[in-house]
CSV table of C-alpha atoms (C1' of nucleotides) in Angstrom, one decimal:
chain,number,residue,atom,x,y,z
Y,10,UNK,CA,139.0,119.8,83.9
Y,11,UNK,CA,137.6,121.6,81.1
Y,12,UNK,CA,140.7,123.2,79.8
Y,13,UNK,CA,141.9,119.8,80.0
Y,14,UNK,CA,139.2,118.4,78.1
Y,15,UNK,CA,139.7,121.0,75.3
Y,16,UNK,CA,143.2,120.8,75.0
Y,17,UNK,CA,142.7,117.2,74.4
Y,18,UNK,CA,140.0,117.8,72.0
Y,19,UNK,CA,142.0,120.0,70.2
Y,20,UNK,CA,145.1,117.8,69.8
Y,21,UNK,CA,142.3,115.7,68.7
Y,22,UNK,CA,140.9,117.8,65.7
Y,23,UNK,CA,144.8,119.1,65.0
Y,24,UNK,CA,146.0,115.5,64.5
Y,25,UNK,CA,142.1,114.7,62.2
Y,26,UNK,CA,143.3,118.1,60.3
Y,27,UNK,CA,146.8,117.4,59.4
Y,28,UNK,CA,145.8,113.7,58.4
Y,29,UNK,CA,142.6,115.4,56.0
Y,30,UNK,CA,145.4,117.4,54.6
Y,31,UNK,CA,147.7,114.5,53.7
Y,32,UNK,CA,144.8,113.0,52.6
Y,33,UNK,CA,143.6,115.3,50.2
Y,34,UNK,CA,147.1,115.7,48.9
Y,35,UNK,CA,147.2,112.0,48.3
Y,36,UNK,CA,143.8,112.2,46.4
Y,37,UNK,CA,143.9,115.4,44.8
Y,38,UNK,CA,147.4,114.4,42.8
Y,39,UNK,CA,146.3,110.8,42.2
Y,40,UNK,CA,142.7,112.2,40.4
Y,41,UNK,CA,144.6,115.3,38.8
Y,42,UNK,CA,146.8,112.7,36.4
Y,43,UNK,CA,144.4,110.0,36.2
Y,44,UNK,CA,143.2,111.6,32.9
Y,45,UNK,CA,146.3,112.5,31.3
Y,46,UNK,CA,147.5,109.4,31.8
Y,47,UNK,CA,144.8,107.6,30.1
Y,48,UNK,CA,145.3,110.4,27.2
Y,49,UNK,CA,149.4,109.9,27.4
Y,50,UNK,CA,148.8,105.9,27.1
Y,51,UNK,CA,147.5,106.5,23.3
Y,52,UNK,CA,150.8,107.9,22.7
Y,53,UNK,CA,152.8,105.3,24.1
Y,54,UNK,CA,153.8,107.8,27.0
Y,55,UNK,CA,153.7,108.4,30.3
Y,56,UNK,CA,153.8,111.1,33.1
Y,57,UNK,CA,157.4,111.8,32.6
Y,58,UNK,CA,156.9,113.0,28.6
Y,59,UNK,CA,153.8,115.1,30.2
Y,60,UNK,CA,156.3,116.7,33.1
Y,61,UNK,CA,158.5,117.6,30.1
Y,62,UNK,CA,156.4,118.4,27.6
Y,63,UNK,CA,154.9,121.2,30.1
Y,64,UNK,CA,157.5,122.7,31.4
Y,65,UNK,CA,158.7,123.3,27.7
Y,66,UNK,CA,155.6,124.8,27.2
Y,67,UNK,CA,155.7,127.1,29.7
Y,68,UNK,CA,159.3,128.1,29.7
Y,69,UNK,CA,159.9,128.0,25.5
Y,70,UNK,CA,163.7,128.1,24.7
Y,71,UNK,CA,164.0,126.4,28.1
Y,72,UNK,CA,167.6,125.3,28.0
Y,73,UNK,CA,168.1,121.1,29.3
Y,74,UNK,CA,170.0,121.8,32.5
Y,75,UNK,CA,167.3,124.3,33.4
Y,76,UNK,CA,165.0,121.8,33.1
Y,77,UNK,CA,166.8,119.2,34.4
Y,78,UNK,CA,166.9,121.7,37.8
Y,79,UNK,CA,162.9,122.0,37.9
Y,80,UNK,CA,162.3,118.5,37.4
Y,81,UNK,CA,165.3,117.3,39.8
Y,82,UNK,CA,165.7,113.8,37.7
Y,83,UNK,CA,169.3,112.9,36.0
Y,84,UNK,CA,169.7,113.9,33.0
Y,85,UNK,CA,169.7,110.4,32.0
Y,86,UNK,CA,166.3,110.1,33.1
Y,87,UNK,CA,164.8,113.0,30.9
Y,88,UNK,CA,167.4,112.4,28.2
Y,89,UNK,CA,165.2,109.0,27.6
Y,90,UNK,CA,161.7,111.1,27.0
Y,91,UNK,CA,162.9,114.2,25.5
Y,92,UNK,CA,164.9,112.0,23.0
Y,93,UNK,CA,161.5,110.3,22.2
Y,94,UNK,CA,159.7,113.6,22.1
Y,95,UNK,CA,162.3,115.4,19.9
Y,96,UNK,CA,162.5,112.0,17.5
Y,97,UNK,CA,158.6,112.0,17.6
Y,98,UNK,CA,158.5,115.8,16.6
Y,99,UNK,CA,157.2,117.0,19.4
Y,100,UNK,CA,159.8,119.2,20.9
Y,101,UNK,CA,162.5,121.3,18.7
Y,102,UNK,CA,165.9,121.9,19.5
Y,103,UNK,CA,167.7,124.5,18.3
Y,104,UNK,CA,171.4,125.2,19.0
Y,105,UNK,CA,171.0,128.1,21.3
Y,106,UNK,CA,173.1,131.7,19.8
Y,107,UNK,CA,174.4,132.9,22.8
Y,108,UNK,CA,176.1,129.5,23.7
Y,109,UNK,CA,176.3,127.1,21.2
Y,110,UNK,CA,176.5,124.4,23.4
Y,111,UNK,CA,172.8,124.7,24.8
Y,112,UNK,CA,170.2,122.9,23.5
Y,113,UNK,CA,166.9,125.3,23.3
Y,114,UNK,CA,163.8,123.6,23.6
Y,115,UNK,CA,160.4,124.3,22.1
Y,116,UNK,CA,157.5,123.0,21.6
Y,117,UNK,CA,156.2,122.5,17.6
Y,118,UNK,CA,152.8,122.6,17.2
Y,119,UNK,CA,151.9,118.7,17.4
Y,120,UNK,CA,153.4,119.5,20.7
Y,121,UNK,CA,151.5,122.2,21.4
Y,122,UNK,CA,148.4,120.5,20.6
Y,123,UNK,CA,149.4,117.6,23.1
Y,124,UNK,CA,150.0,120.0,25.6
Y,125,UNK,CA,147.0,121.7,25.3
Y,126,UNK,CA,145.0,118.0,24.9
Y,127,UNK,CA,147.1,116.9,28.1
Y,128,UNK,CA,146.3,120.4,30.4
Y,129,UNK,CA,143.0,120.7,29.3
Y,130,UNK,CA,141.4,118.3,31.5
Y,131,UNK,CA,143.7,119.3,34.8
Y,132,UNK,CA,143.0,123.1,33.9
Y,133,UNK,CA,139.3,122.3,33.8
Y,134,UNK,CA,139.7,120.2,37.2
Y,135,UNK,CA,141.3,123.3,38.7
Y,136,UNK,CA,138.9,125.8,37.4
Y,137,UNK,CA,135.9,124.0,38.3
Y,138,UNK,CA,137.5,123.9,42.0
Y,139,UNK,CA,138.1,127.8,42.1
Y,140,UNK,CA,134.8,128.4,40.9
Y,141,UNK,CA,133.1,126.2,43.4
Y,142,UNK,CA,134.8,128.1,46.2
Y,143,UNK,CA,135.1,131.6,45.3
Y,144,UNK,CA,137.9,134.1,45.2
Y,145,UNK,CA,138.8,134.0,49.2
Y,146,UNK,CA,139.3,130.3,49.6
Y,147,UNK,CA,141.4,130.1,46.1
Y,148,UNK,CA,143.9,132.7,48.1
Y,149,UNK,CA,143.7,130.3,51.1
Y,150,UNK,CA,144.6,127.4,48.9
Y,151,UNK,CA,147.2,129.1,47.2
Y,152,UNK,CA,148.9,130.5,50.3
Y,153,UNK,CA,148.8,126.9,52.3
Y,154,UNK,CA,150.3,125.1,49.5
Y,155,UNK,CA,153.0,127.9,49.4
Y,156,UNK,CA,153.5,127.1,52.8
Y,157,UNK,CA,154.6,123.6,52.2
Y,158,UNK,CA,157.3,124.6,49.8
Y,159,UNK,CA,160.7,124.8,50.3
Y,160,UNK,CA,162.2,128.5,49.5
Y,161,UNK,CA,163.7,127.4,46.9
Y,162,UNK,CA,160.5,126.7,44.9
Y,163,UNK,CA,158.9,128.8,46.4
Y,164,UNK,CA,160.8,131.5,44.8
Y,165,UNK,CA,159.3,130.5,41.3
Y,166,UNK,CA,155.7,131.9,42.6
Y,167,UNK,CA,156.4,135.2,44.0
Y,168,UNK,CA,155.2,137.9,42.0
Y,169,UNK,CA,152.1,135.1,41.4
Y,170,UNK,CA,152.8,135.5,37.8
Y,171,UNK,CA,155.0,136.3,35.2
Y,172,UNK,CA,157.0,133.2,33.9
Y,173,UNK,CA,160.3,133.4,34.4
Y,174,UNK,CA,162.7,131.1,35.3
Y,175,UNK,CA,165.1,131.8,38.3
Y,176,UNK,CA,168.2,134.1,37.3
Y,177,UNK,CA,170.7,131.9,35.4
Y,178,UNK,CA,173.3,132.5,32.7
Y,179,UNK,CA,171.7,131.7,29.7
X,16,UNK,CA,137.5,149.2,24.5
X,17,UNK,CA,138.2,149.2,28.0
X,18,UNK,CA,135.7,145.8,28.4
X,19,UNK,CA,138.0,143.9,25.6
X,20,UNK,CA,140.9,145.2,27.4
X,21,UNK,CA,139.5,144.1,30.8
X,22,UNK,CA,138.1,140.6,29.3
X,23,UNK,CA,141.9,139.6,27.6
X,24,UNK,CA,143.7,140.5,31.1
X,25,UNK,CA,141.4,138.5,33.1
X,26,UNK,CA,142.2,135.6,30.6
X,27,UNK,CA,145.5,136.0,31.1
X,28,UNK,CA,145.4,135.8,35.1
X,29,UNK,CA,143.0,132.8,34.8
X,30,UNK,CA,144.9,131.2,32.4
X,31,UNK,CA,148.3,132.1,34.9
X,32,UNK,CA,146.4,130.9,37.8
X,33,UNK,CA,145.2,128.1,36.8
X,34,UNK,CA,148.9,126.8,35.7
X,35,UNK,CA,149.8,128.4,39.1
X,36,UNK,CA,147.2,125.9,40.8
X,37,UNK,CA,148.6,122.8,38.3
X,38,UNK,CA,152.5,123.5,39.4
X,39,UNK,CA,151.8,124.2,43.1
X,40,UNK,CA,150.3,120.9,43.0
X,41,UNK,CA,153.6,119.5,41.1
X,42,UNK,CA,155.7,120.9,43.3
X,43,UNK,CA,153.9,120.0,47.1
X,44,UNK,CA,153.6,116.5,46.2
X,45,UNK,CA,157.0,116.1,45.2
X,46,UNK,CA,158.7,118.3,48.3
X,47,UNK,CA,155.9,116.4,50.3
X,48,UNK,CA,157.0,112.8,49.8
X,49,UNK,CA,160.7,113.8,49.7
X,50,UNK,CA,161.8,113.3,53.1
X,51,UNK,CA,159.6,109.9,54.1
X,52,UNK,CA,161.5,108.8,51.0
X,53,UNK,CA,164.8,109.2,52.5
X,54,UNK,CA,163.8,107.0,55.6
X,55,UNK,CA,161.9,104.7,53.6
X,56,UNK,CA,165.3,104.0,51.8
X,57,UNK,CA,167.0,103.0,54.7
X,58,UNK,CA,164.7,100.4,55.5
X,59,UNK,CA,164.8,99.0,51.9
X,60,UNK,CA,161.2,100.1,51.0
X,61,UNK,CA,159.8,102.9,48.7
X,62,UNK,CA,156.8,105.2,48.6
X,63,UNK,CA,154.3,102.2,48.3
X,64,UNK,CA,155.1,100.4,51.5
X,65,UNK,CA,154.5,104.0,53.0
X,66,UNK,CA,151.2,104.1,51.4
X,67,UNK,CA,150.2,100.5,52.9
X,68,UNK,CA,151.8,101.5,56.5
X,69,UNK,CA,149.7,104.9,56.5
X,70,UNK,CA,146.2,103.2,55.4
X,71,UNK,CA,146.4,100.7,57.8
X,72,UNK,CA,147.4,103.1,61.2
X,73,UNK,CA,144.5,105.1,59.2
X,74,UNK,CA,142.1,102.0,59.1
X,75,UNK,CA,142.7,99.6,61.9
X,76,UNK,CA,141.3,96.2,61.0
X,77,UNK,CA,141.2,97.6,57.3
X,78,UNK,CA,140.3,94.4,54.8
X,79,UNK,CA,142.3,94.2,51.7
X,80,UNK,CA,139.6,94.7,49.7
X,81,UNK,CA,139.1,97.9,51.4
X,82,UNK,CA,142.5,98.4,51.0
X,83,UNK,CA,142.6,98.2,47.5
X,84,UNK,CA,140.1,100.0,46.7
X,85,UNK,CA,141.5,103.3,48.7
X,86,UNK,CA,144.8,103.0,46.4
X,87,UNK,CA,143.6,101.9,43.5
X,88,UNK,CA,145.7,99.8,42.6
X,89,UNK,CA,146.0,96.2,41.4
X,90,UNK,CA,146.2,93.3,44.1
X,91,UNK,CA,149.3,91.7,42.6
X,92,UNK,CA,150.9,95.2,43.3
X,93,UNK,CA,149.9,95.6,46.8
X,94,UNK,CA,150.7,91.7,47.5
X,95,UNK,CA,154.7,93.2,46.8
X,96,UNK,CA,154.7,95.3,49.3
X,97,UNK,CA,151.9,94.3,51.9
X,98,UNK,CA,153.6,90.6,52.0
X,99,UNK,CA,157.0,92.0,52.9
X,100,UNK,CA,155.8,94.2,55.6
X,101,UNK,CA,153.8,90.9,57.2
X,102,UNK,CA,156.9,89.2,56.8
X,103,UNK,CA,159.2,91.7,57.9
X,104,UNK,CA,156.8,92.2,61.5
X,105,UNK,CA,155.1,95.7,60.7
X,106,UNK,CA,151.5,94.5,59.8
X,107,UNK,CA,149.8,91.9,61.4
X,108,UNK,CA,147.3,89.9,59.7
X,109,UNK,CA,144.2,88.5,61.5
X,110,UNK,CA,141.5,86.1,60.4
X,111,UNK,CA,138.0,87.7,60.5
X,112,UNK,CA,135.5,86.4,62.5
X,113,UNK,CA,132.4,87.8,60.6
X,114,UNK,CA,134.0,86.3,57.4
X,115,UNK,CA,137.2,84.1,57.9
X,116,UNK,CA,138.2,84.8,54.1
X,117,UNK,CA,139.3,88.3,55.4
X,118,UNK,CA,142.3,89.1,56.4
X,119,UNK,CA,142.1,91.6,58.5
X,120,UNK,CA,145.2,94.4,59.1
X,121,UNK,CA,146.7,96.0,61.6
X,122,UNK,CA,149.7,97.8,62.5
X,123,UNK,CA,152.3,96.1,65.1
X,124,UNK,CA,153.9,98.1,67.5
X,125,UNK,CA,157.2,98.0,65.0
X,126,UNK,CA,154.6,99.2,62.6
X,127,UNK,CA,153.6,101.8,64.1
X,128,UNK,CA,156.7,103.2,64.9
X,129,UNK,CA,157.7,103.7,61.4
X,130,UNK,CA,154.2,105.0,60.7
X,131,UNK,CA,155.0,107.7,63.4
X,132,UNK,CA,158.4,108.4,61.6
X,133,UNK,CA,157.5,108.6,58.0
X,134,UNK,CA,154.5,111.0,58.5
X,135,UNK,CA,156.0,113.5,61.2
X,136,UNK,CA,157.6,114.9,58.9
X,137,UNK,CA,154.6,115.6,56.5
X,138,UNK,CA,152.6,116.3,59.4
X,139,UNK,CA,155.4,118.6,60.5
X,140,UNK,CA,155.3,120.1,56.8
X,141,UNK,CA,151.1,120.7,57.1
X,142,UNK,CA,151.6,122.1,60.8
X,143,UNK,CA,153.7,124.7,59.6
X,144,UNK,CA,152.3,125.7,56.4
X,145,UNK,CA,148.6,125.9,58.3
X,146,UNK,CA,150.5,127.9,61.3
X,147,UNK,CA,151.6,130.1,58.6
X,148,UNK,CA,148.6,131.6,56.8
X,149,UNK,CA,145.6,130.8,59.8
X,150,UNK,CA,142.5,129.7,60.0
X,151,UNK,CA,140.9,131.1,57.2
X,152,UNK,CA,142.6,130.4,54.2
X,153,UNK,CA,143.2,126.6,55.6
X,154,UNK,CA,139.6,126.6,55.5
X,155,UNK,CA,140.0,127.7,51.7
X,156,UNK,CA,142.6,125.2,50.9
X,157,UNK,CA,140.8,122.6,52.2
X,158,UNK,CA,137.9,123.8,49.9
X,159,UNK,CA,139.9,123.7,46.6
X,160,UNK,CA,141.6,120.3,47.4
X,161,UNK,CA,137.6,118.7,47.7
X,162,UNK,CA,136.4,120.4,44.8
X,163,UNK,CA,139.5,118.6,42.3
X,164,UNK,CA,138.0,115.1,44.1
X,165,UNK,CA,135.8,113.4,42.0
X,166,UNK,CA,132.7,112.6,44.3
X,167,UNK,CA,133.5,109.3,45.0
X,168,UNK,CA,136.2,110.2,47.1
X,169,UNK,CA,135.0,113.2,48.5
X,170,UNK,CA,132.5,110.8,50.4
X,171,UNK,CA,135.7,110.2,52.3
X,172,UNK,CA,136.4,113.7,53.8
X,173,UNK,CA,132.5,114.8,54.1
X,174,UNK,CA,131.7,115.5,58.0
X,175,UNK,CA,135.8,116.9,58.3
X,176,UNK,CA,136.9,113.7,60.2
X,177,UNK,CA,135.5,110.6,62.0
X,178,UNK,CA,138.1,107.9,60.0
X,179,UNK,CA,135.1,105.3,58.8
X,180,UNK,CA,135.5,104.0,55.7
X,181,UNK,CA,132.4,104.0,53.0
X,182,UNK,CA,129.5,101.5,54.4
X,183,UNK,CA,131.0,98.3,53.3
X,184,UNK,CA,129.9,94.9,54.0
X,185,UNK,CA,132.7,93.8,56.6
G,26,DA,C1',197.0,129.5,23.1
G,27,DC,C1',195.9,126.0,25.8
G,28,DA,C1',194.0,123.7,29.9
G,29,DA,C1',189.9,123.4,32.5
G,30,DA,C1',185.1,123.6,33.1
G,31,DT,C1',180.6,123.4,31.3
G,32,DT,C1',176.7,121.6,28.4
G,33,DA,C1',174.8,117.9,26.4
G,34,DG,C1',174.5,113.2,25.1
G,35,DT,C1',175.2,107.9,25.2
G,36,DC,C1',175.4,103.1,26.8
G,37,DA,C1',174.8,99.6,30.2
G,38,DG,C1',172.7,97.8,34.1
G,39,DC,C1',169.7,98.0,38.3
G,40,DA,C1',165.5,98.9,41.4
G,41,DC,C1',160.8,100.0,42.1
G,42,DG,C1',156.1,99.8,41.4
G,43,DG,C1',152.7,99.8,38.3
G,44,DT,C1',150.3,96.5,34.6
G,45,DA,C1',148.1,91.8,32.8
G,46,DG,C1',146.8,86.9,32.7
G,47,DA,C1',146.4,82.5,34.7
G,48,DC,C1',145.5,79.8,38.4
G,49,DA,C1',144.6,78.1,43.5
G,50,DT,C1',142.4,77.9,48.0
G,51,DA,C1',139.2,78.7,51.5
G,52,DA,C1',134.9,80.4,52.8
G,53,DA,C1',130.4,82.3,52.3
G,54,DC,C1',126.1,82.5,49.8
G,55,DG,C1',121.8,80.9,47.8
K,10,DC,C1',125.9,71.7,46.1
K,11,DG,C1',127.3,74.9,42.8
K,12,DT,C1',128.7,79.7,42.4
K,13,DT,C1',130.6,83.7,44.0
K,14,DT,C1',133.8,86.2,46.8
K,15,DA,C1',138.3,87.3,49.2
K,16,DT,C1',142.8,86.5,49.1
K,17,DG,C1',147.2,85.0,47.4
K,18,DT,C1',150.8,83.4,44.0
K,19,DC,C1',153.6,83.0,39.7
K,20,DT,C1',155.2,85.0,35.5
K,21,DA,C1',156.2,88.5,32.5
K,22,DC,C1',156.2,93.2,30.9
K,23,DC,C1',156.7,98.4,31.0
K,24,DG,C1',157.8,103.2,32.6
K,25,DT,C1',160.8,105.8,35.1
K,26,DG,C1',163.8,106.7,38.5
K,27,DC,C1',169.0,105.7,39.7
K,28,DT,C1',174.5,105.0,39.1
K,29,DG,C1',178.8,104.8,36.7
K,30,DA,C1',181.6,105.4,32.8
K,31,DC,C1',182.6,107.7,28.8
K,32,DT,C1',182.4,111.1,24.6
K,33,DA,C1',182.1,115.5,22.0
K,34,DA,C1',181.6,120.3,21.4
K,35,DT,C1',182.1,124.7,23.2
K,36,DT,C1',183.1,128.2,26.4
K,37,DT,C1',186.0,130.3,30.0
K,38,DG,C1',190.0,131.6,32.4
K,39,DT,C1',195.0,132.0,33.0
DNA sequence: ACAAATTAGTCAGCACGGTAGACATAAACG
DNA sequence: CGTTTATGTCTACCGTGCTGACTAATTTGT
């Protein structure tokens, strides 16, 4: 009876833990882009031109198919915002050396200062998190949400660090 | 010397983890809302009739109101989608007795079926990220995720479970 | 050298889910 | 009884995905 009553208890507080998790998934992303939405919306953007306008940030000379492959959208998707952002003089492209056919990307400094406008308030969301919880529950974080990764992003966070994108001809 | 060194390589790992944290979020929610979206498809609805069909298994007897305010968003957008699954048999609407301008929700059986097959999936993808690291650094996850809620909704998740919604007039 | 594959871009049209404003109805409240 | 509240509807617009069809420049492989 009582290992009954504790195995149903525990199915109990498994089921209540994977919904908080959902939950806080749901939450967490809808609050981290509320701001830069409201920042984008001066622009006359939206969260597409901030997904591409970070990812050229962080991967400068990023070429369009690779970021077409993080971003996983058709290239006539992203061709409508980073048109806009390269018109706009945000983003530069240069005819990349190696193969003139690639399109380099980078980000000019009134991108950069978007970027940095944009991040701001989602780096300070995240840092004010890690410093509420201390050094231990950041590694628990960062390990769970590894865990719900496929392997094929999940390769992009390996080493936990240096920026580089996946081995491709470039 | 060695303090400037040490200060400049800590700001790089913070400023590294930090965008570690932002893309780990990027990446989750999109890899998380992947696979209901290919089941959602075949029934001819997207990620916001999910949204509707999860609340209300969450929230039995859920109002609109109520309902609204949990997704935030406007009541002309949730008509869309709440109207077709009332129409199409998955929620149920009933009169409220306390205040017969309510209309108070509920999933059908149909409903909850669907609800059953949309999240497995994500419950599956939370079961085995949690299996995967333990106890501990779900614990730490779970901290990080409340510390990027703004307090408002962190009111939601406070005692780790009973599903009540905040003390509304009902 | 030339054909094939790759990289990038364009145009047109569609679906979804968010927005806003205006308005209607029923019920509760004071 | 007048006002407020809860819900719903209609219209129209916008951002951002999608597909299909097509073009141009360049590289690669035989």
């Amino acid at each position: 009876m009582a290992d009954l009553k504790a195995g149903v208890n525990q199915l109990f507080l498994r089921e209540e833990e994977l919904r908080t998790g959902m939950e806080l998934l749901f939450y967490a992303y809808r609050e981290f882009t509320a701001e830069p939405d409201e920042i984008l919306e001066q622009y006359g953007f939206g969260r597409a031109h901030h997904r591409v306008i970070y990812f050229v940030g962080r991967y400068p000379k990023i070429t369009v198919s690779e970021l077409l492959a993080i971003l996983k959208i058709t290239k006539q998707s992203l061709s409508r915002v980073l048109g806009e952002l390269v018109r706009q003089g945000f983003i530069l492209q240069q005819t990349g050396v190696r193969d003139r056919r690639q399109r380099l990307l980078e980000l000019t400094e009134k991108g950069n200062e978007l970027e940095r406008q944009l991040s701001e308030t989602q780096r300070q969301r995240i840092a004010r998190a890690y410093r509420m919880v201390g050094a231990e529950a950041v590694e628990g974080f960062r390990k769970v949400m590894l865990g719900m990764l496929e392997e094929s992003d999940r390769a992009k966070f390996t080493p936990l660090a240096p920026p580089r994108l996946t081995a491709v001809k470039r």
